[in-house]
Short mmCIF file of C-alpha atoms and ligand atoms in Angstrom, two decimals:
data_model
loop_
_atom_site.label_atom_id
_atom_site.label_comp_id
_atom_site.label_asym_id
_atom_site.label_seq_id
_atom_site.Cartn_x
_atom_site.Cartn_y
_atom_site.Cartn_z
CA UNK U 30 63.56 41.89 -31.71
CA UNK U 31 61.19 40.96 -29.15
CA UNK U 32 57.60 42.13 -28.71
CA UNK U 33 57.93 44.99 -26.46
CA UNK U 34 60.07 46.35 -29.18
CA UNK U 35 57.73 45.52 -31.85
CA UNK U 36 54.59 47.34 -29.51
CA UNK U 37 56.95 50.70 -29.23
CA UNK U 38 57.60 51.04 -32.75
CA UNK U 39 54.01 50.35 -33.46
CA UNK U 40 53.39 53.41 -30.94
CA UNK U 41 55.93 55.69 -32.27
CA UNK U 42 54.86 55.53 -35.81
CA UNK U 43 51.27 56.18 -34.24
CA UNK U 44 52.52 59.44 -33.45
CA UNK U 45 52.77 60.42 -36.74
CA UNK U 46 49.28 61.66 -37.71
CA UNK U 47 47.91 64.17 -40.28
CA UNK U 48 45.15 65.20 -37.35
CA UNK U 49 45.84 67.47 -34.20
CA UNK U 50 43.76 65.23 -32.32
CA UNK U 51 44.19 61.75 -33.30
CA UNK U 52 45.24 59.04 -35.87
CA UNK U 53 44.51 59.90 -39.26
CA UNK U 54 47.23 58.85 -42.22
CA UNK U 55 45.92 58.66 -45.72
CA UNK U 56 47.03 57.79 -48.95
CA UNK U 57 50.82 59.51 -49.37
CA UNK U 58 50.42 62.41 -47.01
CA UNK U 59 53.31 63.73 -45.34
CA UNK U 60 52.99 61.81 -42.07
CA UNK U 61 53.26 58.94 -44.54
CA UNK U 62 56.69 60.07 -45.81
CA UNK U 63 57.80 60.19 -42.35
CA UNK U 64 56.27 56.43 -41.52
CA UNK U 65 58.32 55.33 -44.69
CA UNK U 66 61.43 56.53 -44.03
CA UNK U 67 61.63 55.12 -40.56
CA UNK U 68 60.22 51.92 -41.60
CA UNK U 69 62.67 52.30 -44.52
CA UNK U 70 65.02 52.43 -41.58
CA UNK U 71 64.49 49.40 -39.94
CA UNK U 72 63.90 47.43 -43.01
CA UNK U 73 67.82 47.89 -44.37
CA UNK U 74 69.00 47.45 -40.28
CA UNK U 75 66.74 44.03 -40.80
CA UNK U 76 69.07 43.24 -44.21
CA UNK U 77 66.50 44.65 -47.03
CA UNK U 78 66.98 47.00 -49.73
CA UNK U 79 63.96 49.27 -49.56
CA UNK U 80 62.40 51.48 -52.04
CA UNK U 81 59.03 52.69 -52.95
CA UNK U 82 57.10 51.66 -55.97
CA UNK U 83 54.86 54.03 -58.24
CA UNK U 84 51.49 53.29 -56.27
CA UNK U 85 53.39 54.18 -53.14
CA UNK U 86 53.81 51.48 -51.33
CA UNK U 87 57.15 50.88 -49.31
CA UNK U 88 58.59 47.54 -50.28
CA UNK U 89 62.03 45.79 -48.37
CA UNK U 90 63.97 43.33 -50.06
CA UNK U 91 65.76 40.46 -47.89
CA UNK U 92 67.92 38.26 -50.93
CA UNK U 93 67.48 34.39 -51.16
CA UNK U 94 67.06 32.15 -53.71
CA UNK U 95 64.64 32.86 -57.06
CA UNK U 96 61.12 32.48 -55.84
CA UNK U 97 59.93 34.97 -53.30
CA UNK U 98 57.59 35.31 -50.43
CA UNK U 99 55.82 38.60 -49.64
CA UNK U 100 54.76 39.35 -45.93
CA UNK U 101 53.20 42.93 -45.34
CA UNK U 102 50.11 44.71 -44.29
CA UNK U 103 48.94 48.21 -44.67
CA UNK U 104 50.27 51.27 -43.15
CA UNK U 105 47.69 54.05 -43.57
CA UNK U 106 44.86 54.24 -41.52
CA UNK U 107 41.37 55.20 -40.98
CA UNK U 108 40.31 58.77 -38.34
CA UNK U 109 41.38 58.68 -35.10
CA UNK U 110 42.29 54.79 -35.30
CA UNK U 111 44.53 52.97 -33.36
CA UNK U 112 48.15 51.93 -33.18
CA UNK U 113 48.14 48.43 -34.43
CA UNK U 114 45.81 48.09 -37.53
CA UNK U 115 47.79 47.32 -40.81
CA UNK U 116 51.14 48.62 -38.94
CA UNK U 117 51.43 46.04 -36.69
CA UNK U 118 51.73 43.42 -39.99
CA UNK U 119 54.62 45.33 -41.43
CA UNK U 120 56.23 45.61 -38.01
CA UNK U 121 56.08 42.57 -37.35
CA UNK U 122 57.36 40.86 -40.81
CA UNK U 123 60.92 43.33 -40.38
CA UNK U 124 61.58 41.77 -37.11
CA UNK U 125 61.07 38.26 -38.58
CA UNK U 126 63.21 39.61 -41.25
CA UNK U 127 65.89 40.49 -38.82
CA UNK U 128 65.44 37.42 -36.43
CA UNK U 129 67.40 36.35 -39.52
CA UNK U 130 70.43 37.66 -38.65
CA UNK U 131 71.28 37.96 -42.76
CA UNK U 132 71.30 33.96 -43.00
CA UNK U 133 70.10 33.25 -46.35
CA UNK U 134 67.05 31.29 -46.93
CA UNK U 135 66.12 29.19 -50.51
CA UNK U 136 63.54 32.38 -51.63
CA UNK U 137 63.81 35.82 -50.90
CA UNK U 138 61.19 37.52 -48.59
CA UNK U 139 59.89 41.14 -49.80
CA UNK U 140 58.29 42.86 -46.83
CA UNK U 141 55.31 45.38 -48.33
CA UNK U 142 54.00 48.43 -46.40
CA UNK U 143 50.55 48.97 -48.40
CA UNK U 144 49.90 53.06 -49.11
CA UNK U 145 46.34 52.67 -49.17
CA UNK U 146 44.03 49.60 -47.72
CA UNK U 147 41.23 51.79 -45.78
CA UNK U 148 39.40 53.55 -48.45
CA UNK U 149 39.75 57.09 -46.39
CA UNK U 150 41.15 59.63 -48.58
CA UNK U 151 39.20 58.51 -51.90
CA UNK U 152 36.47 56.54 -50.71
CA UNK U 153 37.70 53.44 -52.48
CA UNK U 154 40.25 51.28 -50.60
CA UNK U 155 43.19 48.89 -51.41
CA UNK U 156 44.99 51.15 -53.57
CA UNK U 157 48.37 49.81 -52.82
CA UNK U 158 47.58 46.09 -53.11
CA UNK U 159 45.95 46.46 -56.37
CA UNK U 160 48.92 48.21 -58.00
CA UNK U 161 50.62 44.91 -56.57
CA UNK U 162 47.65 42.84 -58.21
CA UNK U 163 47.90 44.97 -61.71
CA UNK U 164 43.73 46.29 -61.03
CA UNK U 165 45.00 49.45 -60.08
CA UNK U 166 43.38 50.68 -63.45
CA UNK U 167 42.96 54.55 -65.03
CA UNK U 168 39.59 55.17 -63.36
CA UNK U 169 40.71 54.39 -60.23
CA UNK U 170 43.98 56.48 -60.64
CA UNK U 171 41.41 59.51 -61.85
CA UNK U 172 39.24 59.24 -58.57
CA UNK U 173 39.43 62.16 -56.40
CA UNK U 174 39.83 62.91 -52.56
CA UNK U 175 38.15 66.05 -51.03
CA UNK U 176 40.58 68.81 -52.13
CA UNK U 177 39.93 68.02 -56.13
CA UNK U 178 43.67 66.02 -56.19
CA UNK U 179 43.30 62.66 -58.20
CA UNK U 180 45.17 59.72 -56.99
CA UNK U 181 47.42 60.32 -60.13
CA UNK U 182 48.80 63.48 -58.67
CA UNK U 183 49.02 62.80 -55.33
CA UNK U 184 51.45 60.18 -56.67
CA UNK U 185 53.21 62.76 -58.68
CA UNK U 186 53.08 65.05 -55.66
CA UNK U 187 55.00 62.75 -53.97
CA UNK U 188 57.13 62.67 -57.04
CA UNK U 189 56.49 59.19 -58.68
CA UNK U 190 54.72 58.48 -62.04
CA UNK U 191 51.59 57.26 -62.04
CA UNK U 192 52.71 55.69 -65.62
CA UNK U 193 55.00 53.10 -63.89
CA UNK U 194 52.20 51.51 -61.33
CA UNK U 195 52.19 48.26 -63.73
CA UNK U 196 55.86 48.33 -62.86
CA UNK U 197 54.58 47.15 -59.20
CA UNK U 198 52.86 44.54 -60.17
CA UNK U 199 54.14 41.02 -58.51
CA UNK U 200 56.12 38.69 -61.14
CA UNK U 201 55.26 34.88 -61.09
CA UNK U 202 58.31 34.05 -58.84
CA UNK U 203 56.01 34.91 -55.72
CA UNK U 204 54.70 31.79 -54.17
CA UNK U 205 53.08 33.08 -51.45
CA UNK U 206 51.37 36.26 -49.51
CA UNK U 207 51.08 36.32 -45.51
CA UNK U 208 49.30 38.59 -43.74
CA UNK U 209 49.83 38.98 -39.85
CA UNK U 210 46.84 41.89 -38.17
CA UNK U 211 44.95 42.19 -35.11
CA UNK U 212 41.93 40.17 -35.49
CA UNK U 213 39.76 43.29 -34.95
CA UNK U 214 37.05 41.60 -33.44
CA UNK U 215 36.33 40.03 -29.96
CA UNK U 216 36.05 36.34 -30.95
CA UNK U 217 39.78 35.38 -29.97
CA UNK U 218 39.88 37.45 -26.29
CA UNK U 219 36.41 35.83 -25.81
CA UNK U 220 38.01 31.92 -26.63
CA UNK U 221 40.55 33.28 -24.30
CA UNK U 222 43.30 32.21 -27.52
CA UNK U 223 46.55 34.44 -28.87
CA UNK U 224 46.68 33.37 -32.01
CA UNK U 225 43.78 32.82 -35.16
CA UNK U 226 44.70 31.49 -38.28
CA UNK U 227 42.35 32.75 -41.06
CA UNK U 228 40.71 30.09 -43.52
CA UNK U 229 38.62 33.44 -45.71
CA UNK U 230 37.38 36.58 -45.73
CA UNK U 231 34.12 38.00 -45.90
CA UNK U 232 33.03 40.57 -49.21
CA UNK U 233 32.06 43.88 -49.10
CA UNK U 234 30.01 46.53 -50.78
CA UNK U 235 30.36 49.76 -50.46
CA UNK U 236 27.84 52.60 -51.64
CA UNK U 237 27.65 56.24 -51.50
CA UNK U 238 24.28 57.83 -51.16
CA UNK U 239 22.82 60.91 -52.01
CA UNK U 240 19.07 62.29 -51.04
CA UNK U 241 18.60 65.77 -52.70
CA UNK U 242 15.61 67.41 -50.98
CA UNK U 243 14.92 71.33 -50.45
CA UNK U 244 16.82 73.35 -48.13
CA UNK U 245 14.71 75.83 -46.68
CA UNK U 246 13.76 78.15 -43.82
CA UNK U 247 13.11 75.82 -40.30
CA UNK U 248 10.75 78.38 -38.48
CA UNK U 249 8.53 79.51 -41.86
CA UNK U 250 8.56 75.86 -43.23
CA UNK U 251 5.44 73.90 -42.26
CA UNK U 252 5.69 69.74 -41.51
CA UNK U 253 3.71 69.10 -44.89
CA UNK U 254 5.45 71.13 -47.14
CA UNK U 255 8.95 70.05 -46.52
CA UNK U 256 11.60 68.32 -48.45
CA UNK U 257 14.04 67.19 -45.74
CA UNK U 258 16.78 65.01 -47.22
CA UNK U 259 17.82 64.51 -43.49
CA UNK U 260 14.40 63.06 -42.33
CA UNK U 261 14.68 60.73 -45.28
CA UNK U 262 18.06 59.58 -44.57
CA UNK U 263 17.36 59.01 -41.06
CA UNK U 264 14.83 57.00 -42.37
CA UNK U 265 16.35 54.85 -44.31
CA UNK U 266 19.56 54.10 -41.78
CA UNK U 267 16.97 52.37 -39.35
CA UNK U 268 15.84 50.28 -42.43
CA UNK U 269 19.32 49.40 -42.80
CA UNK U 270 19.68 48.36 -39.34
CA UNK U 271 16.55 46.27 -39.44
CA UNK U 272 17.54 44.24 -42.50
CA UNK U 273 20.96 43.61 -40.76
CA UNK U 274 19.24 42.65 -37.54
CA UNK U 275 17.15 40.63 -39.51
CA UNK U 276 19.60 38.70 -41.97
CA UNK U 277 21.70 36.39 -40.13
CA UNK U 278 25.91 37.01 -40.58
CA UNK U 279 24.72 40.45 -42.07
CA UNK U 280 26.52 43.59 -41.11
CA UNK U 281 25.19 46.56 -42.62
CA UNK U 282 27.00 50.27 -41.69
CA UNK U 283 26.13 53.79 -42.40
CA UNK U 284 29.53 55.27 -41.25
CA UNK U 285 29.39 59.07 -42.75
CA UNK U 286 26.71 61.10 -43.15
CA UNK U 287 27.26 64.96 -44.82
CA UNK U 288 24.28 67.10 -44.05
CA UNK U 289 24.17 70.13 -46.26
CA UNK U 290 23.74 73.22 -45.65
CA UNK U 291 24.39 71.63 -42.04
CA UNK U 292 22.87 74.67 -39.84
CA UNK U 293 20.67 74.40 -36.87
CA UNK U 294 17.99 77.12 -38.30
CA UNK U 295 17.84 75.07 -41.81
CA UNK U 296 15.80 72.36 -43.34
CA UNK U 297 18.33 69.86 -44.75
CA UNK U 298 18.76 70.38 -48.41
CA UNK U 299 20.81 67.48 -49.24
CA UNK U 300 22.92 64.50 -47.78
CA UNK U 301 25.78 62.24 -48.66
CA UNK U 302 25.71 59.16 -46.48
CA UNK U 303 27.93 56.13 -46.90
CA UNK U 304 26.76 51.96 -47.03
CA UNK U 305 29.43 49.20 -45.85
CA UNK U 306 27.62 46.06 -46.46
CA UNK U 307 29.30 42.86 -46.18
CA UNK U 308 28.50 39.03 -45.30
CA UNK U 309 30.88 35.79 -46.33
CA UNK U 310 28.63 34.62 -48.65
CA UNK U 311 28.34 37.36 -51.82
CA UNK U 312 24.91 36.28 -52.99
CA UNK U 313 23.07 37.53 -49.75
CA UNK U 314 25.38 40.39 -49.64
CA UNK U 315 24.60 41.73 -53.18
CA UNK U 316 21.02 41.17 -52.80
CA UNK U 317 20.89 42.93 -49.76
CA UNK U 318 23.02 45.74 -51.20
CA UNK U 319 20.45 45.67 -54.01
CA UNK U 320 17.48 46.54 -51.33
CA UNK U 321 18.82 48.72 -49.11
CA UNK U 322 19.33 51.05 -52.42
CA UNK U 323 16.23 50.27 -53.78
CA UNK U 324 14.92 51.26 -49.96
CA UNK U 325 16.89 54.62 -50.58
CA UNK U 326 15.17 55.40 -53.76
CA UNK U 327 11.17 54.12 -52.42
CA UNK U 328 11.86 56.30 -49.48
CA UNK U 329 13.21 59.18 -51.17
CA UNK U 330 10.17 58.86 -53.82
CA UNK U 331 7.59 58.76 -50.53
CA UNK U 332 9.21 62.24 -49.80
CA UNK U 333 9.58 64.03 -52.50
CA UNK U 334 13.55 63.39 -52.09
CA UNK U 335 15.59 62.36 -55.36
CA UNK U 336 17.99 59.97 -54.57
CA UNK U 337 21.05 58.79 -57.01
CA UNK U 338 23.84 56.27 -55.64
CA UNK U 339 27.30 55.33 -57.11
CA UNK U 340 28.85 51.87 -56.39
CA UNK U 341 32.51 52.24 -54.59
CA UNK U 342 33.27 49.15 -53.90
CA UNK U 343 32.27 44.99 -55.00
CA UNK U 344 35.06 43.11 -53.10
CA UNK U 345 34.04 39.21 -53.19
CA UNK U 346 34.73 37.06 -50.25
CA UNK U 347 37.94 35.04 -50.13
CA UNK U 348 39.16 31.86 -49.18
CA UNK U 349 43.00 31.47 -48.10
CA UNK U 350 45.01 28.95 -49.92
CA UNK U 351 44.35 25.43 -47.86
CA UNK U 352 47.72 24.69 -48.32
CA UNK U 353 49.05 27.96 -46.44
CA UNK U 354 46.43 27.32 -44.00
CA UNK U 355 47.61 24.26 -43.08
CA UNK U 356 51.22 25.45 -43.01
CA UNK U 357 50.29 28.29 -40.43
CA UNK U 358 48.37 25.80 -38.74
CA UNK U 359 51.16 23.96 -38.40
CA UNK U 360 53.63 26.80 -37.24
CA UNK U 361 50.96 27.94 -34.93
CA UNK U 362 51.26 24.49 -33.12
CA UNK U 363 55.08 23.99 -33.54
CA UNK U 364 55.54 27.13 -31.46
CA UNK U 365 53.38 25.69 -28.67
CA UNK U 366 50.17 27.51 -29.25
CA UNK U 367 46.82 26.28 -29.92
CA UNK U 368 45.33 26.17 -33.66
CA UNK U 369 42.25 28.22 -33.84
CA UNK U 370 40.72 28.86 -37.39
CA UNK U 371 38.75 31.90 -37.90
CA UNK U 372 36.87 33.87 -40.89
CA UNK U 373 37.65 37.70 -41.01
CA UNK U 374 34.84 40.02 -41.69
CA UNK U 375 37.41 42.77 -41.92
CA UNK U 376 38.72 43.28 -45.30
CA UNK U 377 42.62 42.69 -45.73
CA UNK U 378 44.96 43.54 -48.34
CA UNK U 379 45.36 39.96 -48.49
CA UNK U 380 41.68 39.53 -50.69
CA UNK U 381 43.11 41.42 -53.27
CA UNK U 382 46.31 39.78 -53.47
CA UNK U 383 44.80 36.89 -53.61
CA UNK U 384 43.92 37.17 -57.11
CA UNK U 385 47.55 36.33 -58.15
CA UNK U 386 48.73 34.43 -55.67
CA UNK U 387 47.98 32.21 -52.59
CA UNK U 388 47.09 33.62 -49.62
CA UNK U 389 47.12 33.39 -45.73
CA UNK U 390 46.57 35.45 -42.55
CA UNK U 391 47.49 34.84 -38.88
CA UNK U 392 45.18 36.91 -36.78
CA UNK U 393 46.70 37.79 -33.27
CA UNK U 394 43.84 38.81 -30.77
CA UNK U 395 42.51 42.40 -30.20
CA UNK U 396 42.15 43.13 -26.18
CA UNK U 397 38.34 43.51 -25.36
CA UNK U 398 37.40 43.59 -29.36
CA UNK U 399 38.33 46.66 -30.07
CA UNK U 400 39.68 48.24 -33.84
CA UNK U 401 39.50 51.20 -35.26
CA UNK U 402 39.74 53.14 -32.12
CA UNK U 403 42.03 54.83 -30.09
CA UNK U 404 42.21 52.29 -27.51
CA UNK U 405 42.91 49.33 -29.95
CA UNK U 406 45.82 47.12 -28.58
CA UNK U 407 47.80 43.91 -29.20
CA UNK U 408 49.35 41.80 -25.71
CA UNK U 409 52.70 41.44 -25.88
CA UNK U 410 52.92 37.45 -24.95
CA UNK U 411 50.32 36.98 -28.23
CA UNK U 412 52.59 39.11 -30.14
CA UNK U 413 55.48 36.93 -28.94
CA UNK U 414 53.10 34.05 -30.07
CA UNK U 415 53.50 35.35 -33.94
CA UNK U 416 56.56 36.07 -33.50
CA UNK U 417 57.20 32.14 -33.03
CA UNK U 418 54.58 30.91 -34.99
CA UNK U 419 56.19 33.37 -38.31
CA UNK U 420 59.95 31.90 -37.68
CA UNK U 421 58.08 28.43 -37.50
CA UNK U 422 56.53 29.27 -40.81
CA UNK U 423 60.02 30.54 -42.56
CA UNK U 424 61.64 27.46 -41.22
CA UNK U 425 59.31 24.75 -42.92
CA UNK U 426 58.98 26.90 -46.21
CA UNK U 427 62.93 26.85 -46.05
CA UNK U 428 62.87 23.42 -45.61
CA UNK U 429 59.81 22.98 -48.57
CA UNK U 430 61.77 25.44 -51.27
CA UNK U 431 65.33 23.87 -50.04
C1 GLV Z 504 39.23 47.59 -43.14
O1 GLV Z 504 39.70 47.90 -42.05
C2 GLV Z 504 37.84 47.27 -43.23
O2 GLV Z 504 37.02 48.19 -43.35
O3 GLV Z 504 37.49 46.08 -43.10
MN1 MN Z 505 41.21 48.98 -40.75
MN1 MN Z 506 43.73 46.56 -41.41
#
């Protein structure tokens, strides 16, 4: 299959959205179902037995010899995102699948569409990869999305047992995970380079915030006498901002912000707003997730504004396995393209995998920067590039595990 190809399915299963007006798939909805059984499709026309496991993730089977290498990305996505994050990974491993042609290799290679990697639908992400990992634990499964449903029963909705997610755990015949994505960032189209191969990945925190102040009448309510949970908020986001701006390789993001009651004749009574902190070294990220709460809290206090927090997310930073770096590097250059390493501050199934096994990511580059938008993109020559740098991979781990 050749990029083009690769590009149109990526569009066609963009189509397939759980929002009138743009991307949106979360955790097991039905646009999901739909994703998985045309990917389902192309993974048994690519030679693999496909079938999903308890935590839903859709995982193709190519035979070989005993050990086994997993290749795979995520397939949900975050609102109104673009055609290529996560997708393109999965994509992209069934056509080097079926650039195969059902030759048999010295390991089998299992090809893993991740349910969950984006955090969307129950504000804590990697769902799938942890069930792969075995951290895919009883709180998490009790977490709930918007609607009241618990990640338990949305598995059972989908008619799977929440009871058999150790079942999806990897076994210790797996010697390696590789990632392919869009490096989601502008470094690449800036170097003018196709292809990045990833040596770690920066950590992230993630908080959610709440200010409770006093919702109350906006024409009767003087300055001095309010309790505006908005004001204080707002406050505190350009604090978060300026300790970013301030803190060199920070990057600090409120991305939601819930205003309740939400009405233009109301003082703000309360709001929810969301903290994505991350930098690649996890001491300066943890203590600067430890002040901009304890900033919430002093400017709440100022205010008259209560303000409690929970903790969603502590993801370290992660290295990639030297030796897989080297062997992508290596492919990279076999197939004629230059070797450019690169850290991703974008989070990546891969960091949780790579608490059971080695790791690697080839990055291909993202057209003017852009992720997690509409107009997100991939060129087909780069694409082309992984598509030659991945068979350059399979055919020196064939010749490594022969
Ligand atoms: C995943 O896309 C992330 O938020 O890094
Ligand atoms: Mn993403
Ligand atoms: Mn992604």
């Amino acid at each position: 299959m050749r990029a083009h190809e690769i590009i149109d399915r990526c569009r066609a299963l963009a189509e397939l959205s759980e929002s009138p007006t743009g991307l949106l798939r979360t955790f097991l909805s039905p646009p999901m179902q739909e994703v998985h059984r045309l990917l389902g499709q192309w993974m048994e026309a690519a030679g693999m037995r496909a079938h999903i496991d308890a935590a839903g993730n859709l995982r193709g089977v190519y035979p070989g010899g005993p050990r086994r290498l997993l290749l795979g990305s995520h397939v949900d996505t975050v609102p109104n995102a673009g055609a290529f994050d996560g997708v393109l990974g999965v994509v992209l491993a069934i056509a080097l699948v079926g650039a195969l042609g059902g030759r048999s290799l010295p390991f089998s290679i299992e090809v893993v569409a991740f349910s969950e990697e984006e955090g969307v639908r129950f504000g804590v992400p990697f769902i799938g990869s942890r069930a792969l990992a075995g951290t895919l634990d009883a709180e998490l499964l009790s977490r709930r999305d918007a609607a009241g449903i618990s990640v338990s029963e949305a598995i059972r909705q989908l008619g799977l047992h929440a009871a058999q997610v150790p079942e999806a755990r990897v076994d210790e015949g797996v010697f390696a995970y590789i990632e392919f994505h869009i490096e989601q960032g502008p470094v690449l189209d800036s170097l003018g380079l196709p292809l990045g191969v990833v040596t770690s990945i920066a950590g992230q925190s993630r908080f959610t915030i709440h200010f409770h102040g006093q919702a109350n009448h906006a024409g009767t309510t003087p300055m001095h006498l309010r309790r505006d949970a908005l004001a204080a908020a707002a406050r505190w986001i350009s604090v978060v901002e300026r300790h970013a701006r301030a803190t060199p390789g920070l990057v600090t993001t409120v991305g939601s912000v819930e205003i309740q009651p939400g009405a233009s004749n109301i003082v703000p009574g309360a709001v929810r707003a969301s903290l994505d902190v991350r930098h690649s070294e996890d001491a300066v990220r943890r203590q600067s997730a430890v002040a901009l709460v304890d900033a919430a809290g002093r400017i709440g206090t100022r205010r008259g504004i209560a303000v409690d927090w929970q903790q969603t997310l502590d993801q370290r930073a992660t290295a990639c396995d030297p030796r897989l770096v080297e062997a992508l590097a290596r492919a990279v250059a076999a197939a004629g393209f230059p070797v450019h390493k690169i850290c991703s501050d974008a989070g990546h199934d891969a960091m949780i995998l790579a608490a059971c096994v080695p790791v690697a990511m080839l990055f291909l580059r993202s057209p003017g920067g852009l992720s997690h938008h509409p107009d997100e993109s991939v060129n087909a020559n780069d694409t082309e590039a992984a598509l030659a740098a991945g068979a350059a991979l399979l055919t020196d781990l064939e010749r490594k595990y022969a």
